[in-house]
Amino acid sequence: MGLGFTIIPKYLDVILLGCAWTIGITLAAAILSFIGGILFAVIALYAPWLIRQPFRLIEWLFMGTPLLLQLFLIYFGLVQIGIDLPAFVAGIIGLGLHFAVYNSELIQTAILSVDKGQMEAARTLGLSRTEALRKVVVPQAVRAVIPPIGNNMIALLKDSALVSVIGVSELTLSAQRVIGRTYRPFEFYLMAAACYYVINLAMEWLQRKIERRISISR
Amino acid sequence: MTDPSHFVEIRHAQKSFGALEVLKDISLTVERGQIVGIIGSSGSGKSTLLRAINDLDPLTGGEVWLDGVQVNQKLSHRKYEKHINQMRQQVGMVFQHFNLFPHMTARENVTMAPLMLKGISKEEANTLAKEQLDKVGMLERIDYYPSQLSGGQKQRVAIARALAMKPKLMLFDEATSALDPELVEEVNLVMRKLAEEHMTMIIVTHEMDFAASVCDRVLFMDQGVVVEEGPPDVLFRNPTQPRTREFLRKHLEGAK
């Protein structure tokens, strides 16, 4: 059996639907990981000891164990305690929290490297520490880490293929299903790879746009 | 202790960092509308004293009073936070390194705190920004970011930012020390203007000429104590203390 790419258009709708799922899950998880990252970072640095502890557990869980296991735990494990999440929601939460922990590490470092004078100036004007963090320190820290967070988001896109194991018909699983019907793994895996590549490009473009929009010195 | 009758009153200020005592029992009063200069070499404690006034560097002992209210009250954490934020709104501070917020324009730097803390409207904030930036001669740079401004311009915006909170007292912590010599005068000019408007100011500075021309009173600090204080023409021309003479002589040599 030789190669025949002419078969692709026939299953294009399945592949594109898979793309749509991948994009949707990636975007939702990216937003969750970004907001979660800021939240985790502020808690890690400024929350009282007692509040920090459960977050340290979350951090350990999401950094120290395989993402695959985390997805199983959220999707299959939580059912036992009565939390029955749709597979794509479980996927978004798993990916989102996993990368939130990584983003948090970046943001923590960035917050600590914001000049001490910034907090002082804000406090001197009469802002509380929380207000100063929200308006002055965190926005500067976040601006500084947009490029490395962008790298994490590319990793997130690639790892989104893992949610196929809990049955979300994203790009990789869609390709697999088509292959199951056509026995054309090379063509359709390549097709899926091309789709990932295009989504990747779009994400890089988006990142550049965000960077330009909020860069400190225009 | 009786209530203070002075506008700013520092009583027996003491501050230690571990074994190092940087302020040793300093008492100081400032009246409304007065301009007090603090001079002294680095490490003399002058910045620490200034920063104790709005409790940025809390004292280990002693009291600070502003307009009849004790600044460094012993309160529970929550109450203290509320109290100190209230106090700090009344005290403007200008730093050596400007500390402008780099992600905000000049306008946003000036209006952020009033918008958050004074509940003014967007239009009021806009008027306020124009008014304050005009005062420091920075109106035409209202939408510039700090990175697009020179050091002197940044410092003028920083002064406008402090003034926008309508403070009763302004603290200047070596406001011109980080500036290129040719940029010093534009900042001094703004400070002189404030002096003409009878703003109460405490100015930590290395510029003797400026201190001499603008201050009502000058303090010379060394090793955590006020060695000598008096009107500038007395302190600079006829200092009574050997340490003051030594400092002024060295400073004069350095300026040559």
mmCIF file of N, CA and C in Angstrom, chain B residues 3 6 21 50 54-56 60 78 105 108 117 129 144 156 158 177 185 190 194 221-222 233 236 244 248:
data_model
loop_
_atom_site.group_PDB
_atom_site.id
_atom_site.type_symbol
_atom_site.label_atom_id
_atom_site.label_comp_id
_atom_site.label_asym_id
_atom_site.label_seq_id
_atom_site.Cartn_x
_atom_site.Cartn_y
_atom_site.Cartn_z
ATOM 1 N N ASP B 3 -0.268 65.995 74.255
ATOM 2 C CA ASP B 3 -0.453 66.016 72.808
ATOM 3 C C ASP B 3 0.534 66.996 72.185
ATOM 4 N N HIS B 6 3.169 70.695 67.850
ATOM 5 C CA HIS B 6 3.848 70.983 66.584
ATOM 6 C C HIS B 6 3.222 70.189 65.448
ATOM 7 N N GLU B 21 23.051 50.663 65.664
ATOM 8 C CA GLU B 21 22.092 51.702 66.004
ATOM 9 C C GLU B 21 22.231 52.846 65.006
ATOM 10 N N LEU B 50 14.018 60.189 57.734
ATOM 11 C CA LEU B 50 12.959 60.651 56.837
ATOM 12 C C LEU B 50 11.931 59.542 56.598
ATOM 13 N N ASN B 54 6.925 58.471 57.623
ATOM 14 C CA ASN B 54 5.709 57.784 57.167
ATOM 15 C C ASN B 54 5.765 56.276 57.439
ATOM 16 N N ASP B 55 6.643 55.914 58.369
ATOM 17 C CA ASP B 55 6.757 54.538 58.847
ATOM 18 C C ASP B 55 7.172 53.537 57.775
ATOM 19 N N LEU B 56 7.896 54.033 56.767
ATOM 20 C CA LEU B 56 8.427 53.127 55.742
ATOM 21 C C LEU B 56 9.560 52.301 56.350
ATOM 22 N N THR B 60 12.453 51.688 66.105
ATOM 23 C CA THR B 60 12.460 50.694 67.179
ATOM 24 C C THR B 60 12.035 51.343 68.491
ATOM 25 N N ARG B 78 -4.301 44.626 61.595
ATOM 26 C CA ARG B 78 -5.346 45.138 60.692
ATOM 27 C C ARG B 78 -5.625 46.617 60.898
ATOM 28 N N THR B 105 1.550 55.423 32.118
ATOM 29 C CA THR B 105 1.954 56.716 31.578
ATOM 30 C C THR B 105 2.069 57.717 32.727
ATOM 31 N N GLU B 108 -1.263 58.175 34.203
ATOM 32 C CA GLU B 108 -1.699 57.057 35.046
ATOM 33 C C GLU B 108 -0.920 57.003 36.365
ATOM 34 N N LEU B 117 -8.060 55.535 45.888
ATOM 35 C CA LEU B 117 -8.224 55.812 47.318
ATOM 36 C C LEU B 117 -9.171 56.958 47.624
ATOM 37 N N ALA B 129 -4.687 65.242 36.839
ATOM 38 C CA ALA B 129 -3.429 64.898 36.176
ATOM 39 C C ALA B 129 -2.887 66.108 35.417
ATOM 40 N N TYR B 144 3.274 60.059 28.044
ATOM 41 C CA TYR B 144 4.544 59.364 27.875
ATOM 42 C C TYR B 144 4.726 58.342 28.990
ATOM 43 N N ARG B 156 10.155 64.931 38.091
ATOM 44 C CA ARG B 156 9.067 65.916 38.133
ATOM 45 C C ARG B 156 7.709 65.210 38.107
ATOM 46 N N ALA B 158 7.233 62.245 39.273
ATOM 47 C CA ALA B 158 7.117 61.621 40.601
ATOM 48 C C ALA B 158 6.629 62.637 41.638
ATOM 49 N N SER B 177 19.855 63.346 43.731
ATOM 50 C CA SER B 177 21.164 62.675 43.804
ATOM 51 C C SER B 177 21.455 61.757 42.628
ATOM 52 N N GLU B 185 18.671 71.199 38.102
ATOM 53 C CA GLU B 185 18.026 72.500 38.286
ATOM 54 C C GLU B 185 16.520 72.448 38.027
ATOM 55 N N VAL B 190 11.133 73.086 40.647
ATOM 56 C CA VAL B 190 9.810 72.625 41.090
ATOM 57 C C VAL B 190 9.728 72.684 42.610
ATOM 58 N N LEU B 194 7.198 74.845 45.148
ATOM 59 C CA LEU B 194 6.428 74.321 46.281
ATOM 60 C C LEU B 194 6.720 75.127 47.542
ATOM 61 N N MET B 221 23.331 65.794 60.405
ATOM 62 C CA MET B 221 23.325 64.519 61.123
ATOM 63 C C MET B 221 24.620 63.766 60.898
ATOM 64 N N ASP B 222 25.051 63.101 61.954
ATOM 65 C CA ASP B 222 26.236 62.254 61.837
ATOM 66 C C ASP B 222 26.092 61.094 62.814
ATOM 67 N N ASP B 233 21.991 80.121 57.125
ATOM 68 C CA ASP B 233 23.143 81.028 57.086
ATOM 69 C C ASP B 233 24.033 80.874 58.308
ATOM 70 N N PHE B 236 25.662 76.999 57.867
ATOM 71 C CA PHE B 236 26.657 76.877 56.798
ATOM 72 C C PHE B 236 27.829 77.850 56.982
ATOM 73 N N THR B 244 30.535 69.340 62.182
ATOM 74 C CA THR B 244 29.844 70.055 61.112
ATOM 75 C C THR B 244 30.861 70.750 60.211
ATOM 76 N N LEU B 248 31.412 70.081 56.239
ATOM 77 C CA LEU B 248 31.231 71.147 55.256
ATOM 78 C C LEU B 248 32.535 71.399 54.480
#
